[in-house]
Amino acid sequence: MNIDDKKWEILCSEEDIKQKTNELGNLITEDYQDKNLYVISLLRGSFIFCADLVRAIDLKLNINFMISSSYGDGLQTSGKVTINKDVEEDLTDYDVLLVDDIADSGLTLKHVMEHLKTKNPKSLKSCVLLNKPSRRLTDLEPDYCGFTIPDAFVVGYGLNYGDHYRNIPYVFIVTEEDRDRQEN
Ligand code: IMP
Ligand code: MG
């Protein structure tokens, strides 16, 4: 794969993402008018989405970061979610919104939400850019969701394949053909 190779199958264009992020930002702005918003971005996948989302939210807010991992280098979840960096701050006065790139099996979101619940925030909700409900292995549904997508491995706008492609400004599908080209 090359960064200029436009043969990739684009699922969400830069324009689609911009529009959707603004819609989500407006919705969150309305919903959190009288609240004390504390955004937690789950790294690394959500760093670009969250940076755009917070700029579309017209409220005073706090932002912090957590790191979790479940995937390794493969295309499937390992099923085991680890928190590598936690939020140390007291969250009891805050309305926490956890932001991630994608809900796939849902195991990451469920694990991190349950962990955050033990910190007794005033309220706790989740927001993802992409939702793949066909792959869900838990009962957790994100509270805010950008795009519901089919069962495909998607990359770009923060989402990685192997070590790369997080910096591509749109979301595209990694096809068998792309994988063969990368391996060859
Ligand atoms: P989960 O299966 O919902 O726990 O997803 C865990 C993490 O896997 C997500 O936060 C993403 O970082 C990553 N992931 C899931 N599906 C994809 C995909 O299609 N492309 C790239 N990363 C993905
Ligand atoms: Mg990832």
PDB file of C-alpha atoms and ligand atoms in Angstrom:
ATOM      1  CA  MET A   1       0.000   0.000   0.000  1.00  0.00           C
ATOM      2  CA  ASN A   2       1.140   3.492  -0.753  1.00  0.00           C
ATOM      3  CA  ILE A   3      -0.278   6.635   0.817  1.00  0.00           C
ATOM      4  CA  ASP A   4      -1.203   8.044  -2.600  1.00  0.00           C
ATOM      5  CA  ASP A   5      -2.837   4.871  -3.829  1.00  0.00           C
ATOM      6  CA  LYS A   6      -6.461   5.881  -4.370  1.00  0.00           C
ATOM      7  CA  LYS A   7      -7.519   2.375  -5.428  1.00  0.00           C
ATOM      8  CA  TRP A   8      -8.516   1.637  -1.854  1.00  0.00           C
ATOM      9  CA  GLU A   9     -12.218   1.194  -1.272  1.00  0.00           C
ATOM     10  CA  ILE A  10     -13.178   4.313   0.655  1.00  0.00           C
ATOM     11  CA  LEU A  11     -15.940   3.720   3.191  1.00  0.00           C
ATOM     12  CA  CYS A  12     -16.091   7.171   4.848  1.00  0.00           C
ATOM     13  CA  SER A  13     -14.608  10.116   2.968  1.00  0.00           C
ATOM     14  CA  GLU A  14     -13.029  13.140   4.646  1.00  0.00           C
ATOM     15  CA  GLU A  15     -16.221  15.085   3.882  1.00  0.00           C
ATOM     16  CA  ASP A  16     -18.479  12.337   5.364  1.00  0.00           C
ATOM     17  CA  ILE A  17     -16.362  12.236   8.517  1.00  0.00           C
ATOM     18  CA  LYS A  18     -16.315  15.991   8.901  1.00  0.00           C
ATOM     19  CA  GLN A  19     -20.089  16.234   8.584  1.00  0.00           C
ATOM     20  CA  LYS A  20     -20.703  13.349  10.989  1.00  0.00           C
ATOM     21  CA  THR A  21     -18.224  14.658  13.558  1.00  0.00           C
ATOM     22  CA  ASN A  22     -19.952  18.044  13.505  1.00  0.00           C
ATOM     23  CA  GLU A  23     -23.363  16.363  13.950  1.00  0.00           C
ATOM     24  CA  LEU A  24     -22.069  14.375  16.928  1.00  0.00           C
ATOM     25  CA  GLY A  25     -20.433  17.493  18.371  1.00  0.00           C
ATOM     26  CA  ASN A  26     -23.720  19.414  18.138  1.00  0.00           C
ATOM     27  CA  LEU A  27     -25.656  16.580  19.745  1.00  0.00           C
ATOM     28  CA  ILE A  28     -23.163  16.269  22.605  1.00  0.00           C
ATOM     29  CA  THR A  29     -23.169  20.064  23.057  1.00  0.00           C
ATOM     30  CA  GLU A  30     -26.958  19.945  23.520  1.00  0.00           C
ATOM     31  CA  ASP A  31     -26.940  16.898  25.793  1.00  0.00           C
ATOM     32  CA  TYR A  32     -24.196  18.216  28.101  1.00  0.00           C
ATOM     33  CA  GLN A  33     -25.406  21.846  28.480  1.00  0.00           C
ATOM     34  CA  ASP A  34     -25.874  21.575  32.247  1.00  0.00           C
ATOM     35  CA  LYS A  35     -23.260  18.927  32.838  1.00  0.00           C
ATOM     36  CA  ASN A  36     -19.581  18.803  33.661  1.00  0.00           C
ATOM     37  CA  LEU A  37     -18.113  17.080  30.613  1.00  0.00           C
ATOM     38  CA  TYR A  38     -14.928  15.048  30.925  1.00  0.00           C
ATOM     39  CA  VAL A  39     -13.856  13.425  27.659  1.00  0.00           C
ATOM     40  CA  ILE A  40     -11.600  10.372  27.751  1.00  0.00           C
ATOM     41  CA  SER A  41      -9.946   9.418  24.479  1.00  0.00           C
ATOM     42  CA  LEU A  42      -8.915   5.785  24.193  1.00  0.00           C
ATOM     43  CA  LEU A  43      -5.508   5.601  22.560  1.00  0.00           C
ATOM     44  CA  ARG A  44      -4.243   5.028  20.106  1.00  0.00           C
ATOM     45  CA  GLY A  45      -7.179   4.459  17.751  1.00  0.00           C
ATOM     46  CA  SER A  46      -9.339   7.442  18.741  1.00  0.00           C
ATOM     47  CA  PHE A  47      -6.707  10.187  18.753  1.00  0.00           C
ATOM     48  CA  ILE A  48      -7.713  11.781  15.451  1.00  0.00           C
ATOM     49  CA  PHE A  49     -11.470  11.339  15.841  1.00  0.00           C
ATOM     50  CA  CYS A  50     -11.405  12.689  19.382  1.00  0.00           C
ATOM     51  CA  ALA A  51      -9.273  15.697  18.398  1.00  0.00           C
ATOM     52  CA  ASP A  52     -11.877  16.620  15.764  1.00  0.00           C
ATOM     53  CA  LEU A  53     -14.850  15.768  18.007  1.00  0.00           C
ATOM     54  CA  VAL A  54     -13.792  17.994  20.931  1.00  0.00           C
ATOM     55  CA  ARG A  55     -13.355  20.903  18.511  1.00  0.00           C
ATOM     56  CA  ALA A  56     -16.968  20.360  17.410  1.00  0.00           C
ATOM     57  CA  ILE A  57     -18.237  20.511  21.018  1.00  0.00           C
ATOM     58  CA  ASP A  58     -19.087  24.055  22.084  1.00  0.00           C
ATOM     59  CA  LEU A  59     -18.732  23.610  25.858  1.00  0.00           C
ATOM     60  CA  LYS A  60     -16.083  23.877  28.528  1.00  0.00           C
ATOM     61  CA  LEU A  61     -14.661  20.410  28.884  1.00  0.00           C
ATOM     62  CA  ASN A  62     -11.849  18.391  30.334  1.00  0.00           C
ATOM     63  CA  ILE A  63      -9.891  15.936  28.230  1.00  0.00           C
ATOM     64  CA  ASN A  64      -7.748  13.010  29.258  1.00  0.00           C
ATOM     65  CA  PHE A  65      -6.390   9.829  27.716  1.00  0.00           C
ATOM     66  CA  MET A  66      -6.352   6.132  28.431  1.00  0.00           C
ATOM     67  CA  ILE A  67      -4.465   3.402  26.640  1.00  0.00           C
ATOM     68  CA  SER A  68      -5.920  -0.044  26.173  1.00  0.00           C
ATOM     69  CA  SER A  69      -4.936  -2.923  23.972  1.00  0.00           C
ATOM     70  CA  SER A  70      -6.587  -6.086  22.775  1.00  0.00           C
ATOM     71  CA  TYR A  71      -5.468  -6.659  19.229  1.00  0.00           C
ATOM     72  CA  GLY A  72      -1.748  -7.172  18.748  1.00  0.00           C
ATOM     73  CA  ASP A  73      -0.965  -7.054  15.045  1.00  0.00           C
ATOM     74  CA  GLY A  74      -3.748  -9.277  13.791  1.00  0.00           C
ATOM     75  CA  LEU A  75      -7.182  -8.662  12.341  1.00  0.00           C
ATOM     76  CA  GLN A  76      -9.086 -10.366  15.184  1.00  0.00           C
ATOM     77  CA  THR A  77      -9.490  -9.383  18.813  1.00  0.00           C
ATOM     78  CA  SER A  78      -7.467 -11.505  21.225  1.00  0.00           C
ATOM     79  CA  GLY A  79     -10.477 -11.304  23.547  1.00  0.00           C
ATOM     80  CA  LYS A  80      -8.319 -10.056  26.400  1.00  0.00           C
ATOM     81  CA  VAL A  81      -8.445  -6.317  27.088  1.00  0.00           C
ATOM     82  CA  THR A  82      -5.643  -4.673  29.042  1.00  0.00           C
ATOM     83  CA  ILE A  83      -5.555  -1.124  30.427  1.00  0.00           C
ATOM     84  CA  ASN A  84      -2.026   0.168  29.933  1.00  0.00           C
ATOM     85  CA  LYS A  85      -2.686   3.751  31.057  1.00  0.00           C
ATOM     86  CA  ASP A  86      -5.495   4.764  33.385  1.00  0.00           C
ATOM     87  CA  VAL A  87      -6.977   8.139  34.380  1.00  0.00           C
ATOM     88  CA  GLU A  88      -5.674   9.030  37.838  1.00  0.00           C
ATOM     89  CA  GLU A  89      -7.919  12.063  38.443  1.00  0.00           C
ATOM     90  CA  ASP A  90     -10.979  11.883  40.723  1.00  0.00           C
ATOM     91  CA  LEU A  91     -13.984  11.561  38.363  1.00  0.00           C
ATOM     92  CA  THR A  92     -16.806  11.797  40.919  1.00  0.00           C
ATOM     93  CA  ASP A  93     -17.781  15.356  39.896  1.00  0.00           C
ATOM     94  CA  TYR A  94     -17.716  14.673  36.184  1.00  0.00           C
ATOM     95  CA  ASP A  95     -19.964  13.469  33.396  1.00  0.00           C
ATOM     96  CA  VAL A  96     -17.562  11.176  31.604  1.00  0.00           C
ATOM     97  CA  LEU A  97     -17.712  10.490  27.870  1.00  0.00           C
ATOM     98  CA  LEU A  98     -15.437   7.692  26.670  1.00  0.00           C
ATOM     99  CA  VAL A  99     -14.426   8.099  23.013  1.00  0.00           C
ATOM    100  CA  ASP A 100     -13.111   5.238  20.888  1.00  0.00           C
ATOM    101  CA  ASP A 101     -12.520   4.641  17.197  1.00  0.00           C
ATOM    102  CA  ILE A 102     -14.701   1.569  16.706  1.00  0.00           C
ATOM    103  CA  ALA A 103     -16.975  -0.873  18.498  1.00  0.00           C
ATOM    104  CA  ASP A 104     -16.171  -4.232  16.920  1.00  0.00           C
ATOM    105  CA  SER A 105     -16.591  -7.157  19.346  1.00  0.00           C
ATOM    106  CA  GLY A 106     -17.437  -4.469  21.931  1.00  0.00           C
ATOM    107  CA  LEU A 107     -15.096  -6.132  24.454  1.00  0.00           C
ATOM    108  CA  THR A 108     -12.802  -3.086  24.735  1.00  0.00           C
ATOM    109  CA  LEU A 109     -15.636  -0.635  25.273  1.00  0.00           C
ATOM    110  CA  LYS A 110     -17.352  -2.917  27.776  1.00  0.00           C
ATOM    111  CA  HIS A 111     -14.158  -3.533  29.752  1.00  0.00           C
ATOM    112  CA  VAL A 112     -13.136   0.131  29.891  1.00  0.00           C
ATOM    113  CA  MET A 113     -16.691   1.319  30.690  1.00  0.00           C
ATOM    114  CA  GLU A 114     -16.910  -1.166  33.561  1.00  0.00           C
ATOM    115  CA  HIS A 115     -13.542  -0.010  34.826  1.00  0.00           C
ATOM    116  CA  LEU A 116     -14.627   3.650  34.670  1.00  0.00           C
ATOM    117  CA  LYS A 117     -17.893   2.832  36.463  1.00  0.00           C
ATOM    118  CA  THR A 118     -15.880   1.817  39.538  1.00  0.00           C
ATOM    119  CA  LYS A 119     -14.625   5.424  39.722  1.00  0.00           C
ATOM    120  CA  ASN A 120     -18.240   6.621  40.318  1.00  0.00           C
ATOM    121  CA  PRO A 121     -18.517   9.442  37.782  1.00  0.00           C
ATOM    122  CA  LYS A 122     -21.779  11.471  37.846  1.00  0.00           C
ATOM    123  CA  SER A 123     -22.646   9.870  34.533  1.00  0.00           C
ATOM    124  CA  LEU A 124     -20.858   7.695  31.995  1.00  0.00           C
ATOM    125  CA  LYS A 125     -21.480   7.391  28.263  1.00  0.00           C
ATOM    126  CA  SER A 126     -19.570   6.199  25.213  1.00  0.00           C
ATOM    127  CA  CYS A 127     -19.038   7.571  21.720  1.00  0.00           C
ATOM    128  CA  VAL A 128     -17.514   5.773  18.736  1.00  0.00           C
ATOM    129  CA  LEU A 129     -16.899   6.881  15.184  1.00  0.00           C
ATOM    130  CA  LEU A 130     -17.612   3.434  13.733  1.00  0.00           C
ATOM    131  CA  ASN A 131     -19.900   0.633  14.836  1.00  0.00           C
ATOM    132  CA  LYS A 132     -19.741  -2.952  13.532  1.00  0.00           C
ATOM    133  CA  PRO A 133     -22.789  -4.513  15.259  1.00  0.00           C
ATOM    134  CA  SER A 134     -22.520  -7.748  13.248  1.00  0.00           C
ATOM    135  CA  ARG A 135     -19.342  -8.624  15.157  1.00  0.00           C
ATOM    136  CA  ARG A 136     -20.585  -7.876  18.656  1.00  0.00           C
ATOM    137  CA  LEU A 137     -19.682 -10.345  21.418  1.00  0.00           C
ATOM    138  CA  THR A 138     -21.153  -8.293  24.298  1.00  0.00           C
ATOM    139  CA  ASP A 139     -24.403  -6.512  25.116  1.00  0.00           C
ATOM    140  CA  LEU A 140     -22.724  -3.111  25.148  1.00  0.00           C
ATOM    141  CA  GLU A 141     -24.026  -0.531  22.664  1.00  0.00           C
ATOM    142  CA  PRO A 142     -22.299   2.837  22.239  1.00  0.00           C
ATOM    143  CA  ASP A 143     -24.423   5.834  23.290  1.00  0.00           C
ATOM    144  CA  TYR A 144     -23.208   7.991  20.383  1.00  0.00           C
ATOM    145  CA  CYS A 145     -22.157   6.497  17.072  1.00  0.00           C
ATOM    146  CA  GLY A 146     -20.991   8.028  13.790  1.00  0.00           C
ATOM    147  CA  PHE A 147     -21.335   5.309  11.162  1.00  0.00           C
ATOM    148  CA  THR A 148     -22.725   1.783  11.318  1.00  0.00           C
ATOM    149  CA  ILE A 149     -20.545  -0.264   8.991  1.00  0.00           C
ATOM    150  CA  PRO A 150     -20.535  -3.792   7.555  1.00  0.00           C
ATOM    151  CA  ASP A 151     -18.241  -6.592   8.713  1.00  0.00           C
ATOM    152  CA  ALA A 152     -14.984  -5.492   7.060  1.00  0.00           C
ATOM    153  CA  PHE A 153     -11.543  -4.588   8.365  1.00  0.00           C
ATOM    154  CA  VAL A 154     -11.291  -0.817   8.098  1.00  0.00           C
ATOM    155  CA  VAL A 155      -8.268   1.424   8.340  1.00  0.00           C
ATOM    156  CA  GLY A 156      -7.402   5.130   8.423  1.00  0.00           C
ATOM    157  CA  TYR A 157      -8.456   8.217  10.462  1.00  0.00           C
ATOM    158  CA  GLY A 158      -6.759   6.762  13.530  1.00  0.00           C
ATOM    159  CA  LEU A 159      -7.358   3.072  12.837  1.00  0.00           C
ATOM    160  CA  ASN A 160      -4.314   0.977  12.149  1.00  0.00           C
ATOM    161  CA  TYR A 161      -3.403  -2.087  10.153  1.00  0.00           C
ATOM    162  CA  GLY A 162      -0.206  -3.511  11.566  1.00  0.00           C
ATOM    163  CA  ASP A 163       1.882  -0.508  12.557  1.00  0.00           C
ATOM    164  CA  HIS A 164       0.626   1.907   9.946  1.00  0.00           C
ATOM    165  CA  TYR A 165      -2.075   3.917   8.134  1.00  0.00           C
ATOM    166  CA  ARG A 166      -3.467   5.791  11.155  1.00  0.00           C
ATOM    167  CA  ASN A 167      -2.588   9.095   9.423  1.00  0.00           C
ATOM    168  CA  ILE A 168      -4.751   8.523   6.360  1.00  0.00           C
ATOM    169  CA  PRO A 169      -7.519  11.152   6.519  1.00  0.00           C
ATOM    170  CA  TYR A 170     -10.412   8.872   5.493  1.00  0.00           C
ATOM    171  CA  VAL A 171     -11.604   5.353   6.365  1.00  0.00           C
ATOM    172  CA  PHE A 172     -11.067   2.599   3.815  1.00  0.00           C
ATOM    173  CA  ILE A 173     -11.586  -1.162   3.644  1.00  0.00           C
ATOM    174  CA  VAL A 174      -8.543  -3.416   3.634  1.00  0.00           C
ATOM    175  CA  THR A 175      -9.356  -6.036   1.037  1.00  0.00           C
ATOM    176  CA  GLU A 176      -7.681  -9.400   0.413  1.00  0.00           C
ATOM    177  CA  GLU A 177      -5.994  -7.760  -2.571  1.00  0.00           C
ATOM    178  CA  ASP A 178      -4.522  -4.977  -0.406  1.00  0.00           C
ATOM    179  CA  ARG A 179      -3.239  -7.578   2.039  1.00  0.00           C
ATOM    180  CA  ASP A 180      -1.598  -9.598  -0.759  1.00  0.00           C
ATOM    181  CA  ARG A 181      -0.005  -6.449  -2.167  1.00  0.00           C
ATOM    182  CA  GLN A 182       1.375  -5.547   1.245  1.00  0.00           C
ATOM    183  CA  GLU A 183       2.801  -8.986   1.808  1.00  0.00           C
ATOM    184  CA  ASN A 184       4.453  -9.119  -1.618  1.00  0.00           C
TER     185      ASN A 184
HETATM  186  P1  IMP B   1     -13.262  -4.524  20.050  1.00  0.00           P
HETATM  187  O1  IMP B   1     -13.250  -5.822  19.288  1.00  0.00           O
HETATM  188  O2  IMP B   1     -14.597  -3.840  19.952  1.00  0.00           O
HETATM  189  O3  IMP B   1     -12.814  -4.733  21.457  1.00  0.00           O
HETATM  190  O4  IMP B   1     -12.224  -3.570  19.344  1.00  0.00           O
HETATM  191  C1  IMP B   1     -10.973  -3.344  19.903  1.00  0.00           C
HETATM  192  C2  IMP B   1     -10.112  -2.423  19.105  1.00  0.00           C
HETATM  193  O5  IMP B   1      -9.747  -3.128  17.941  1.00  0.00           O
HETATM  194  C3  IMP B   1     -10.718  -1.130  18.604  1.00  0.00           C
HETATM  195  O6  IMP B   1     -10.665  -0.098  19.541  1.00  0.00           O
HETATM  196  C4  IMP B   1      -9.830  -0.858  17.413  1.00  0.00           C
HETATM  197  O7  IMP B   1      -8.649  -0.172  17.823  1.00  0.00           O
HETATM  198  C5  IMP B   1      -9.490  -2.250  16.914  1.00  0.00           C
HETATM  199  N1  IMP B   1     -10.322  -2.632  15.747  1.00  0.00           N
HETATM  200  C6  IMP B   1     -11.491  -3.277  15.724  1.00  0.00           C
HETATM  201  N2  IMP B   1     -11.952  -3.408  14.470  1.00  0.00           N
HETATM  202  C7  IMP B   1     -11.031  -2.799  13.685  1.00  0.00           C
HETATM  203  C8  IMP B   1     -10.935  -2.576  12.261  1.00  0.00           C
HETATM  204  O8  IMP B   1     -11.797  -2.927  11.436  1.00  0.00           O
HETATM  205  N3  IMP B   1      -9.815  -1.915  11.862  1.00  0.00           N
HETATM  206  C9  IMP B   1      -8.838  -1.470  12.703  1.00  0.00           C
HETATM  207  N4  IMP B   1      -8.901  -1.646  14.025  1.00  0.00           N
HETATM  208  C10 IMP B   1      -9.990  -2.313  14.499  1.00  0.00           C
HETATM  209 MG    MG B   2      -6.258  -0.651  16.925  1.00  0.00          MG
END
